[in-house]
mmCIF file of C-alpha atoms in Angstrom:
data_model
loop_
_atom_site.group_PDB
_atom_site.id
_atom_site.type_symbol
_atom_site.label_atom_id
_atom_site.label_comp_id
_atom_site.label_asym_id
_atom_site.label_seq_id
_atom_site.Cartn_x
_atom_site.Cartn_y
_atom_site.Cartn_z
ATOM 1 C CA MET A 161 -153.980 143.466 -21.993
ATOM 2 C CA ALA A 162 -156.407 141.119 -20.312
ATOM 3 C CA THR A 163 -157.435 141.890 -16.737
ATOM 4 C CA LYS A 164 -158.595 139.556 -14.030
ATOM 5 C CA ALA A 165 -162.221 138.573 -14.323
ATOM 6 C CA ALA A 166 -164.325 139.823 -11.420
ATOM 7 C CA GLY A 167 -164.603 137.299 -8.607
ATOM 8 C CA THR A 168 -162.215 134.768 -10.180
ATOM 9 C CA GLY A 169 -158.504 134.205 -10.380
ATOM 10 C CA ASP A 170 -158.628 133.712 -14.152
ATOM 11 C CA PRO A 171 -157.739 136.523 -16.559
ATOM 12 C CA ALA A 172 -160.617 137.958 -18.558
ATOM 13 C CA PRO A 173 -160.533 137.039 -22.262
ATOM 14 C CA VAL A 174 -158.712 139.398 -24.599
ATOM 15 C CA ARG A 175 -161.374 141.525 -26.292
ATOM 16 C CA VAL A 176 -160.918 141.576 -30.080
ATOM 17 C CA PHE A 177 -162.519 143.700 -32.807
ATOM 18 C CA LEU A 178 -162.446 142.720 -36.505
ATOM 19 C CA LEU A 179 -162.401 145.042 -39.532
ATOM 20 C CA ASP A 180 -162.546 143.438 -42.983
ATOM 21 C CA ASP A 181 -164.713 144.277 -45.976
ATOM 22 C CA HIS A 182 -165.033 140.607 -46.946
ATOM 23 C CA GLU A 183 -167.746 138.873 -44.935
ATOM 24 C CA VAL A 184 -166.339 135.386 -45.512
ATOM 25 C CA VAL A 185 -162.947 136.443 -44.170
ATOM 26 C CA ARG A 186 -164.554 138.137 -41.160
ATOM 27 C CA ARG A 187 -166.607 135.055 -40.346
ATOM 28 C CA GLY A 188 -163.591 132.784 -40.633
ATOM 29 C CA VAL A 189 -161.401 134.946 -38.392
ATOM 30 C CA HIS A 190 -164.309 135.414 -35.957
ATOM 31 C CA ASP A 191 -164.860 131.668 -35.589
ATOM 32 C CA LEU A 192 -161.128 131.031 -35.298
ATOM 33 C CA LEU A 193 -160.510 133.578 -32.549
ATOM 34 C CA ASP A 194 -163.789 133.211 -30.692
ATOM 35 C CA GLY A 195 -163.163 129.477 -30.372
ATOM 36 C CA GLU A 196 -160.193 130.178 -28.088
ATOM 37 C CA PRO A 197 -160.996 130.319 -24.360
ATOM 38 C CA ASP A 198 -158.782 133.369 -23.789
ATOM 39 C CA LEU A 199 -160.067 135.399 -26.766
ATOM 40 C CA GLU A 200 -163.448 137.027 -27.316
ATOM 41 C CA VAL A 201 -164.591 138.807 -30.494
ATOM 42 C CA VAL A 202 -166.669 141.735 -29.235
ATOM 43 C CA GLY A 203 -167.467 143.440 -32.533
ATOM 44 C CA GLU A 204 -166.996 143.619 -36.279
ATOM 45 C CA ALA A 205 -167.072 146.176 -39.087
ATOM 46 C CA ALA A 206 -167.015 146.036 -42.873
ATOM 47 C CA THR A 207 -165.975 149.669 -43.428
ATOM 48 C CA ALA A 208 -163.534 152.162 -41.970
ATOM 49 C CA GLU A 209 -166.438 154.437 -41.039
ATOM 50 C CA GLN A 210 -168.133 151.691 -39.017
ATOM 51 C CA ALA A 211 -164.891 150.791 -37.255
ATOM 52 C CA LEU A 212 -164.205 154.399 -36.189
ATOM 53 C CA VAL A 213 -167.619 154.472 -34.494
ATOM 54 C CA ARG A 214 -167.765 150.977 -33.019
ATOM 55 C CA VAL A 215 -164.231 150.466 -31.690
ATOM 56 C CA PRO A 216 -164.243 153.451 -29.257
ATOM 57 C CA ALA A 217 -167.679 152.357 -28.032
ATOM 58 C CA LEU A 218 -166.677 148.716 -27.457
ATOM 59 C CA ARG A 219 -163.159 149.385 -26.079
ATOM 60 C CA PRO A 220 -161.461 146.173 -27.283
ATOM 61 C CA ASP A 221 -157.906 145.230 -26.341
ATOM 62 C CA VAL A 222 -156.928 144.300 -29.903
ATOM 63 C CA ALA A 223 -158.222 145.473 -33.293
ATOM 64 C CA VAL A 224 -157.501 143.199 -36.266
ATOM 65 C CA LEU A 225 -157.616 145.535 -39.273
ATOM 66 C CA ASP A 226 -157.643 144.737 -42.984
ATOM 67 C CA VAL A 227 -155.186 147.051 -44.767
ATOM 68 C CA ARG A 228 -157.238 147.600 -47.941
ATOM 69 C CA LEU A 229 -160.884 148.622 -47.594
ATOM 70 C CA GLY A 230 -163.579 149.804 -49.948
ATOM 71 C CA ASP A 231 -163.952 153.180 -48.198
ATOM 72 C CA GLY A 232 -160.383 153.743 -47.051
ATOM 73 C CA ASP A 233 -157.528 151.779 -45.545
ATOM 74 C CA GLY A 234 -156.783 150.041 -42.291
ATOM 75 C CA VAL A 235 -153.601 152.037 -41.706
ATOM 76 C CA SER A 236 -155.567 155.296 -41.495
ATOM 77 C CA VAL A 237 -158.062 153.580 -39.201
ATOM 78 C CA CYS A 238 -155.170 152.397 -37.021
ATOM 79 C CA ARG A 239 -153.708 155.898 -36.835
ATOM 80 C CA GLU A 240 -157.061 157.449 -35.912
ATOM 81 C CA LEU A 241 -157.970 154.797 -33.335
ATOM 82 C CA ARG A 242 -154.542 154.960 -31.704
ATOM 83 C CA SER A 243 -154.882 158.742 -31.346
ATOM 84 C CA ARG A 244 -158.125 158.161 -29.401
ATOM 85 C CA MET A 245 -157.116 154.946 -27.617
ATOM 86 C CA PRO A 246 -153.332 154.795 -27.066
ATOM 87 C CA GLY A 247 -153.650 151.450 -25.268
ATOM 88 C CA LEU A 248 -155.280 149.707 -28.233
ATOM 89 C CA ALA A 249 -153.103 147.117 -29.985
ATOM 90 C CA CYS A 250 -153.694 147.089 -33.762
ATOM 91 C CA LEU A 251 -152.824 143.999 -35.787
ATOM 92 C CA MET A 252 -152.806 144.649 -39.528
ATOM 93 C CA LEU A 253 -153.995 141.727 -41.673
ATOM 94 C CA THR A 254 -153.489 141.865 -45.431
ATOM 95 C CA SER A 255 -153.353 139.738 -48.560
ATOM 96 C CA PHE A 256 -150.629 141.911 -50.079
ATOM 97 C CA ASP A 257 -146.933 141.787 -49.217
ATOM 98 C CA ASP A 258 -146.557 145.562 -49.515
ATOM 99 C CA GLU A 259 -143.564 147.171 -47.812
ATOM 100 C CA GLU A 260 -145.046 150.662 -48.317
ATOM 101 C CA ALA A 261 -148.131 149.655 -46.347
ATOM 102 C CA LEU A 262 -145.946 147.987 -43.723
ATOM 103 C CA LEU A 263 -143.883 151.142 -43.286
ATOM 104 C CA ASP A 264 -147.027 153.266 -43.024
ATOM 105 C CA ALA A 265 -148.514 150.812 -40.505
ATOM 106 C CA VAL A 266 -145.441 150.986 -38.271
ATOM 107 C CA MET A 267 -145.521 154.799 -38.407
ATOM 108 C CA ALA A 268 -149.229 154.697 -37.534
ATOM 109 C CA GLY A 269 -148.472 152.748 -34.363
ATOM 110 C CA ALA A 270 -149.538 149.251 -35.427
ATOM 111 C CA ALA A 271 -148.321 146.531 -33.064
ATOM 112 C CA GLY A 272 -148.255 143.836 -35.735
ATOM 113 C CA TYR A 273 -148.503 143.184 -39.468
ATOM 114 C CA VAL A 274 -149.243 139.713 -40.838
ATOM 115 C CA LEU A 275 -150.310 138.259 -44.171
ATOM 116 C CA LYS A 276 -153.642 136.498 -44.648
ATOM 117 C CA GLN A 277 -151.714 133.442 -45.784
ATOM 118 C CA ILE A 278 -150.796 132.974 -42.108
ATOM 119 C CA SER A 279 -151.993 129.751 -40.498
ATOM 120 C CA GLY A 280 -154.858 129.852 -38.042
ATOM 121 C CA THR A 281 -152.592 128.837 -35.181
ATOM 122 C CA ASP A 282 -150.109 131.592 -36.013
ATOM 123 C CA LEU A 283 -152.875 134.214 -36.265
ATOM 124 C CA VAL A 284 -154.136 133.277 -32.803
ATOM 125 C CA ALA A 285 -150.566 133.531 -31.527
ATOM 126 C CA ALA A 286 -150.169 136.944 -33.196
ATOM 127 C CA VAL A 287 -153.298 138.284 -31.473
ATOM 128 C CA ARG A 288 -152.022 137.029 -28.123
ATOM 129 C CA THR A 289 -148.603 138.574 -28.806
ATOM 130 C CA VAL A 290 -149.883 142.084 -29.530
ATOM 131 C CA ALA A 291 -152.382 141.820 -26.650
ATOM 132 C CA SER A 292 -149.455 141.241 -24.297
ATOM 133 C CA GLY A 293 -147.813 144.483 -25.417
ATOM 134 C CA ARG A 294 -145.235 142.939 -27.747
ATOM 135 C CA SER A 295 -144.761 143.547 -31.478
ATOM 136 C CA MET A 296 -145.551 141.035 -34.188
ATOM 137 C CA LEU A 297 -144.236 141.471 -37.734
ATOM 138 C CA ASP A 298 -144.094 139.019 -40.601
ATOM 139 C CA PRO A 299 -140.367 138.036 -40.593
ATOM 140 C CA GLY A 300 -139.822 138.579 -44.323
ATOM 141 C CA ALA A 301 -141.646 141.908 -44.274
ATOM 142 C CA ALA A 302 -139.693 143.049 -41.222
ATOM 143 C CA THR A 303 -136.381 142.364 -42.977
ATOM 144 C CA ARG A 304 -137.462 144.357 -46.028
ATOM 145 C CA LEU A 305 -138.689 147.174 -43.799
ATOM 146 C CA LEU A 306 -135.317 147.481 -42.092
ATOM 147 C CA ASN A 307 -133.547 147.493 -45.455
ATOM 148 C CA ARG A 308 -135.970 150.114 -46.748
ATOM 149 C CA LEU A 309 -135.462 152.345 -43.714
ATOM 150 C CA ARG A 310 -131.708 152.145 -44.120
ATOM 151 C CA SER A 311 -131.972 152.954 -47.829
ATOM 152 C CA ASP A 312 -134.357 155.864 -47.264
ATOM 153 C CA ALA A 313 -132.216 157.243 -44.453
ATOM 154 C CA GLU A 314 -129.167 157.235 -46.729
ATOM 155 C CA ALA A 315 -131.111 158.861 -49.572
ATOM 156 C CA ALA A 316 -132.890 161.455 -47.436
ATOM 157 C CA PRO A 317 -131.488 164.935 -47.919
ATOM 158 C CA ALA A 318 -129.518 166.189 -44.963
ATOM 159 C CA VAL A 319 -131.727 169.160 -44.267
ATOM 160 C CA THR A 320 -130.172 171.248 -41.503
ATOM 161 C CA ALA A 321 -131.962 174.498 -42.208
ATOM 162 C CA GLY A 322 -135.600 174.511 -43.153
ATOM 163 C CA PRO A 323 -136.183 175.027 -46.925
ATOM 164 C CA GLY A 324 -138.491 177.983 -46.437
ATOM 165 C CA LEU A 325 -140.445 176.336 -43.609
ATOM 166 C CA THR A 326 -142.246 178.648 -41.232
ATOM 167 C CA ALA A 327 -141.702 178.270 -37.499
ATOM 168 C CA ARG A 328 -145.075 176.526 -37.183
ATOM 169 C CA GLU A 329 -144.236 174.120 -40.045
ATOM 170 C CA GLU A 330 -140.937 173.351 -38.283
ATOM 171 C CA ASP A 331 -142.911 172.437 -35.151
ATOM 172 C CA VAL A 332 -145.305 170.237 -37.136
ATOM 173 C CA LEU A 333 -142.419 168.488 -38.932
ATOM 174 C CA ALA A 334 -140.690 167.703 -35.635
ATOM 175 C CA LEU A 335 -143.881 166.122 -34.265
ATOM 176 C CA ILE A 336 -144.374 164.113 -37.474
ATOM 177 C CA GLY A 337 -140.893 162.756 -36.783
ATOM 178 C CA GLU A 338 -142.150 161.584 -33.380
ATOM 179 C CA GLY A 339 -144.909 159.594 -35.102
ATOM 180 C CA LEU A 340 -147.804 161.771 -33.931
ATOM 181 C CA THR A 341 -151.097 161.899 -35.831
ATOM 182 C CA ASN A 342 -152.627 165.172 -37.052
ATOM 183 C CA ARG A 343 -155.035 165.086 -34.125
ATOM 184 C CA GLN A 344 -152.232 164.562 -31.617
ATOM 185 C CA ILE A 345 -150.175 167.341 -33.225
ATOM 186 C CA GLY A 346 -153.185 169.646 -33.025
ATOM 187 C CA ALA A 347 -153.595 168.877 -29.323
ATOM 188 C CA ARG A 348 -149.889 169.473 -28.679
ATOM 189 C CA LEU A 349 -149.808 172.789 -30.587
ATOM 190 C CA TYR A 350 -153.358 173.925 -29.755
ATOM 191 C CA LEU A 351 -154.393 173.876 -33.418
ATOM 192 C CA ALA A 352 -157.459 172.532 -35.216
ATOM 193 C CA GLU A 353 -156.869 169.193 -36.948
ATOM 194 C CA LYS A 354 -157.742 170.776 -40.311
ATOM 195 C CA THR A 355 -155.127 173.480 -39.726
ATOM 196 C CA VAL A 356 -152.506 170.827 -38.999
ATOM 197 C CA LYS A 357 -153.463 169.006 -42.201
ATOM 198 C CA ASN A 358 -152.893 172.207 -44.171
ATOM 199 C CA HIS A 359 -149.482 172.715 -42.540
ATOM 200 C CA VAL A 360 -148.546 169.114 -43.377
ATOM 201 C CA SER A 361 -149.537 169.554 -47.029
ATOM 202 C CA ARG A 362 -147.472 172.725 -47.362
ATOM 203 C CA LEU A 363 -144.364 171.342 -45.667
ATOM 204 C CA LEU A 364 -144.458 168.173 -47.781
ATOM 205 C CA ALA A 365 -144.488 170.364 -50.882
ATOM 206 C CA LYS A 366 -141.612 172.484 -49.579
ATOM 207 C CA LEU A 367 -139.558 169.409 -48.705
ATOM 208 C CA GLY A 368 -140.216 167.935 -52.146
ATOM 209 C CA VAL A 369 -141.720 164.683 -50.825
ATOM 210 C CA GLU A 370 -145.112 163.067 -51.272
ATOM 211 C CA ARG A 371 -145.465 160.822 -48.248
ATOM 212 C CA ARG A 372 -145.676 161.550 -44.541
ATOM 213 C CA VAL A 373 -143.177 158.755 -43.880
ATOM 214 C CA GLN A 374 -140.579 160.549 -46.014
ATOM 215 C CA ALA A 375 -141.100 163.721 -43.986
ATOM 216 C CA ALA A 376 -140.666 161.695 -40.793
ATOM 217 C CA LEU A 377 -137.336 160.373 -42.073
ATOM 218 C CA ILE A 378 -136.188 163.913 -42.855
ATOM 219 C CA ALA A 379 -137.268 165.043 -39.386
ATOM 220 C CA THR A 380 -135.240 162.204 -37.866
ATOM 221 C CA GLU A 381 -132.226 163.122 -39.993
ATOM 222 C CA ARG A 382 -132.442 166.727 -38.868
ATOM 223 C CA ARG A 383 -132.856 165.745 -35.230
ATOM 224 C CA GLN A 384 -129.706 163.615 -35.391
ATOM 225 C CA ALA A 385 -127.624 166.185 -37.303
ATOM 226 C CA PRO A 386 -125.251 168.291 -35.172
ATOM 227 C CA ALA A 387 -126.469 171.816 -34.614
ATOM 228 C CA ALA A 388 -124.800 174.429 -36.805
ATOM 229 C CA PRO A 389 -122.263 176.458 -34.793
ATOM 230 C CA ARG A 390 -123.299 179.980 -34.037
ATOM 231 C CA PRO A 391 -121.009 182.820 -35.196
ATOM 232 C CA PRO A 392 -118.803 184.216 -32.415
ATOM 233 C CA MET A 393 -120.019 187.374 -30.720
ATOM 234 C CA ARG A 394 -118.070 190.471 -31.565
ATOM 235 C CA SER A 395 -116.359 192.071 -28.632
ATOM 236 C CA ALA A 396 -116.597 195.792 -28.104
ATOM 237 C CA PRO A 397 -113.572 197.758 -29.290
ATOM 238 C CA PRO A 398 -111.151 198.642 -26.488
ATOM 239 C CA GLY A 399 -111.650 202.054 -24.980
ATOM 240 C CA ARG A 400 -109.258 204.766 -25.871
#
């Protein structure tokens, strides 16, 4: 969120970073946002690798991230940046109306998700919205997301006892359900990030799912399920 500029009563401009692998798109968004008195584009990147280096160094308030990139995807960038900078607001910008990507973006901690068909005025408003700490989702995409979550929740197996999960995998699954990244899980459990990744791969296989989001839904289902009653303790036989 913008802070007061030193020596003045006016708020400092919202600092914005742009990630898009198309130069023309980057230039257009740059000119659009930088032309607003309360917004300032402080950096750009064409690749996920560049963004992961430049954003932590520049410390913007908002990162506008393209979902599909030549060397990765904006959702993974969002997840990684949010693990390093919890206060960063990520606004996903995409040409594709993809509910899978939207669901992944929400799980990664994105504050907003809009289509590139959005008008310039609405994009500026979206940046201001996420900068203020509020969420911004394309209305049609948000409706489909809610329907998808309801459908997935109904279809998710009611797993009350782990299907062969180790105690450590149970811990990792519970933290996936809280929306934590591998790095955050590693910090919570005092494990290397690579070790967490291996645990995640094994538990996905054991649960019979392919996506982290599906595991998160199962974790939520298990968290909401009533605990299985414990068998009554046997009393000692009466003395003779």
